[in-house]
Short mmCIF file of C-alpha atoms in Angstrom, two decimals:
data_model
loop_
_atom_site.label_atom_id
_atom_site.label_comp_id
_atom_site.label_asym_id
_atom_site.label_seq_id
_atom_site.Cartn_x
_atom_site.Cartn_y
_atom_site.Cartn_z
CA GLU A 1 -21.43 8.74 11.67
CA ARG A 2 -18.76 7.44 8.78
CA GLN A 3 -17.56 10.93 8.36
CA LEU A 4 -16.26 11.34 12.28
CA ASN A 5 -14.45 7.41 11.80
CA ASN A 6 -11.35 8.61 11.34
CA LEU A 7 -11.73 12.43 13.43
CA ARG A 8 -10.55 12.39 17.20
CA THR A 9 -13.32 13.49 19.23
CA GLU A 10 -15.39 13.01 22.46
CA PRO A 11 -17.34 10.49 22.71
CA GLU A 12 -20.12 12.79 23.25
CA SER A 13 -19.62 14.66 20.92
CA LEU A 14 -20.14 11.97 18.28
CA PRO A 15 -23.44 12.63 16.95
CA VAL A 16 -26.64 10.31 17.81
CA ARG A 17 -27.97 7.97 15.23
CA GLY A 18 -29.69 9.94 12.48
CA GLU A 19 -28.98 13.29 13.62
CA LEU A 20 -25.70 15.16 11.47
CA ALA A 21 -23.40 16.72 12.91
CA GLU A 22 -20.67 19.04 11.88
CA PRO A 23 -17.04 18.65 12.43
CA PRO A 24 -14.96 20.45 15.38
CA ALA A 25 -13.74 23.81 14.48
CA GLU A 26 -10.62 22.70 13.68
CA ILE A 27 -10.87 20.10 11.36
CA ILE A 28 -12.97 22.61 9.14
CA HIS A 29 -10.73 25.28 9.18
CA GLN A 30 -7.63 23.06 8.88
CA SER A 31 -6.20 23.44 5.35
CA HIS A 32 -4.11 20.23 4.44
CA GLY A 33 -2.30 22.19 1.24
CA SER A 34 -1.99 20.14 -1.92
CA ILE A 35 0.03 16.38 -2.22
CA ALA A 36 3.08 18.44 -3.63
CA GLU A 37 3.21 20.98 -1.28
CA TYR A 38 3.69 17.75 1.03
CA PHE A 39 6.05 16.21 -0.63
CA ARG A 40 8.16 19.55 -1.24
CA GLY A 41 8.09 19.78 2.67
CA LYS A 42 6.09 23.04 2.62
CA ARG A 43 3.70 21.27 4.96
CA ARG A 44 5.13 18.09 6.07
CA ASN A 45 6.55 17.53 9.15
CA MET A 46 7.91 14.83 10.67
CA GLY A 47 6.28 11.46 9.04
CA ARG A 48 4.17 8.88 10.32
CA LEU A 49 6.84 6.39 8.23
CA ASP A 50 9.96 8.65 8.00
CA GLY A 51 13.25 6.01 8.05
CA LYS A 52 10.65 3.10 7.39
CA VAL A 53 11.21 1.40 4.02
CA ALA A 54 8.88 -0.68 2.70
CA LEU A 55 7.87 -2.91 -0.06
CA ILE A 56 4.52 -3.06 -1.80
CA THR A 57 2.44 -5.45 -4.02
CA GLY A 58 0.41 -4.48 -7.02
CA GLY A 59 1.94 -1.16 -6.88
CA ALA A 60 0.81 -0.06 -9.99
CA ARG A 61 -2.88 0.86 -9.80
CA GLY A 62 -5.51 1.24 -7.50
CA GLN A 63 -5.03 0.67 -3.89
CA GLY A 64 -1.83 -0.59 -4.12
CA ALA A 65 -0.63 2.80 -6.25
CA ALA A 66 -2.15 4.89 -3.46
CA GLU A 67 -0.59 3.12 -0.78
CA ALA A 68 2.51 3.92 -2.61
CA ARG A 69 1.93 7.72 -3.42
CA LEU A 70 0.07 7.29 1.15
CA PHE A 71 3.59 5.57 2.51
CA ALA A 72 5.84 7.47 0.12
CA ARG A 73 3.93 10.88 1.29
CA GLU A 74 4.75 9.87 5.16
CA GLY A 75 8.50 9.70 4.71
CA ALA A 76 9.43 6.01 4.23
CA ARG A 77 11.50 4.89 1.07
CA VAL A 78 8.90 2.55 -0.85
CA VAL A 79 10.03 -0.61 -3.67
CA PHE A 80 6.92 -1.09 -5.23
CA GLY A 81 6.12 -4.64 -7.50
CA ASP A 82 3.46 -4.88 -10.16
CA VAL A 83 3.13 -6.71 -13.37
CA ARG A 84 1.99 -3.96 -15.40
CA ASP A 85 5.02 -2.63 -15.54
CA GLU A 86 4.21 1.05 -17.78
CA LEU A 87 1.33 1.51 -14.92
CA GLY A 88 3.99 0.95 -12.31
CA GLN A 89 6.35 2.76 -14.10
CA GLN A 90 4.35 5.86 -14.37
CA VAL A 91 3.51 5.54 -10.15
CA GLU A 92 6.94 5.71 -9.84
CA ALA A 93 7.73 8.77 -11.90
CA GLU A 94 4.80 10.81 -10.29
CA ILE A 95 5.89 9.89 -6.79
CA GLN A 96 9.75 10.83 -7.55
CA GLU A 97 8.79 14.23 -9.49
CA LEU A 98 7.24 15.10 -6.17
CA ALA A 99 10.32 14.10 -4.17
CA GLY A 100 8.88 10.93 -2.62
CA GLU A 101 11.19 7.97 -2.78
CA ALA A 102 10.11 4.50 -4.14
CA THR A 103 10.92 2.18 -6.61
CA TYR A 104 9.51 0.06 -9.06
CA ILE A 105 10.33 -3.54 -9.78
CA HIS A 106 8.53 -6.10 -12.09
CA LEU A 107 7.04 -8.50 -9.55
CA ASP A 108 5.01 -11.67 -10.72
CA VAL A 109 3.80 -12.50 -6.81
CA THR A 110 3.70 -15.84 -7.84
CA SER A 111 7.40 -16.36 -8.95
CA THR A 112 9.86 -17.00 -5.57
CA PRO A 113 12.54 -15.37 -7.84
CA ASP A 114 10.94 -12.69 -8.55
CA TRP A 115 9.74 -11.50 -4.72
CA GLU A 116 13.70 -12.38 -4.08
CA GLN A 117 14.87 -9.36 -6.49
CA ALA A 118 12.17 -7.26 -5.15
CA ILE A 119 13.56 -7.84 -1.46
CA ALA A 120 17.04 -7.75 -2.24
CA LEU A 121 16.78 -4.29 -4.40
CA ALA A 122 14.54 -3.16 -0.75
CA GLU A 123 18.12 -4.48 1.05
CA SER A 124 20.93 -2.69 -1.35
CA LYS A 125 19.27 0.19 -2.35
CA TYR A 126 17.57 1.19 1.21
CA GLY A 127 19.03 -0.30 3.25
CA LYS A 128 17.28 -2.55 4.78
CA LEU A 129 13.17 -3.78 4.38
CA ASP A 130 10.95 -2.71 7.67
CA VAL A 131 7.35 -3.42 5.41
CA LEU A 132 5.17 -5.84 3.44
CA VAL A 133 2.03 -4.87 2.19
CA ASN A 134 0.41 -8.04 0.09
CA ASN A 135 -1.83 -6.04 -1.72
CA ALA A 136 -1.65 -7.86 -5.30
CA ALA A 137 -5.27 -9.58 -5.61
CA ILE A 138 -7.45 -10.85 -8.98
CA LEU A 139 -11.01 -11.19 -9.98
CA ILE A 140 -12.31 -13.11 -12.56
CA ARG A 141 -15.09 -12.44 -13.30
CA LYS A 142 -17.07 -15.97 -14.00
CA THR A 143 -19.87 -17.78 -12.69
CA ILE A 144 -18.99 -20.94 -10.72
CA GLU A 145 -20.17 -23.16 -13.78
CA GLU A 146 -18.19 -21.09 -15.64
CA THR A 147 -14.38 -21.62 -13.88
CA THR A 148 -11.88 -23.71 -14.77
CA GLY A 149 -9.78 -25.75 -12.17
CA GLU A 150 -6.73 -23.35 -13.90
CA ASP A 151 -8.75 -19.96 -12.95
CA TRP A 152 -9.46 -21.24 -9.47
CA ASP A 153 -5.20 -22.15 -9.27
CA GLN A 154 -4.30 -18.73 -10.65
CA ILE A 155 -6.86 -17.26 -8.48
CA MET A 156 -5.34 -18.74 -5.46
CA ASP A 157 -1.61 -18.74 -6.67
CA VAL A 158 -2.26 -14.50 -6.79
CA ASN A 159 -4.52 -13.61 -3.72
CA ALA A 160 -3.34 -16.70 -1.33
CA LYS A 161 -0.35 -18.61 -2.04
CA SER A 162 1.66 -15.34 -2.91
CA VAL A 163 1.09 -14.36 0.62
CA PHE A 164 2.58 -16.71 2.15
CA ILE A 165 6.03 -16.50 -0.01
CA GLY A 166 6.30 -13.10 0.09
CA THR A 167 5.91 -13.20 3.73
CA LYS A 168 8.22 -16.21 4.15
CA LEU A 169 10.78 -14.31 2.21
CA ALA A 170 10.37 -10.98 4.05
CA ILE A 171 10.63 -12.56 7.57
CA PRO A 172 14.70 -12.98 7.26
CA ALA A 173 14.84 -9.37 6.21
CA MET A 174 13.31 -7.66 8.69
CA ARG A 175 14.89 -9.66 11.09
CA ARG A 176 18.37 -7.95 9.74
CA ALA A 177 16.52 -5.09 10.01
CA GLY A 178 14.85 -5.47 13.76
CA GLY A 179 11.80 -6.46 13.32
CA GLY A 180 9.44 -5.56 11.22
CA SER A 181 5.29 -5.20 10.30
CA ILE A 182 3.91 -7.17 7.40
CA VAL A 183 -0.14 -6.11 5.95
CA ASN A 184 -1.91 -8.69 4.50
CA ILE A 185 -4.56 -6.83 1.77
CA SER A 186 -8.09 -9.02 1.03
CA SER A 187 -11.52 -9.41 1.06
CA ILE A 188 -14.54 -11.93 0.96
#
């Protein structure tokens, strides 16, 4: 059933629980090509994010880096930040090499001045800010007995307070752009 989650199919074509279903023929025969072909325009028509400018936090690796690549592939101009500068610069170079528009910036999401610089960069380099993706998060692998008050404060600052700071500072830029979308990534 999970294989069919993202397919556009009619309800009657979905398998009965426990039954294996073959994907529709148009999915089986569809070739998506390489990401390089997609970026170079050989397979690209109009992306879902054409004309949009996005700011993504936690973009140097993992899910944030995947989001930056995906947004650029879909036509967005992307500013993404992290505190892992070397990894962020590698992701930026990879996206640019494939003809995507992306700019990495050092962004400590607990720092209001860093947020102000990232938002200002989006507006000055790309003209506006349409999308904010609050993706940055940390995890400290300790038992509750081992976790210190400082650990807790750091987790709350990065995982919760930063969403407040970024959202508060991004809203005026989005208003100047005529509106926008804020995506908050979280887990429990």
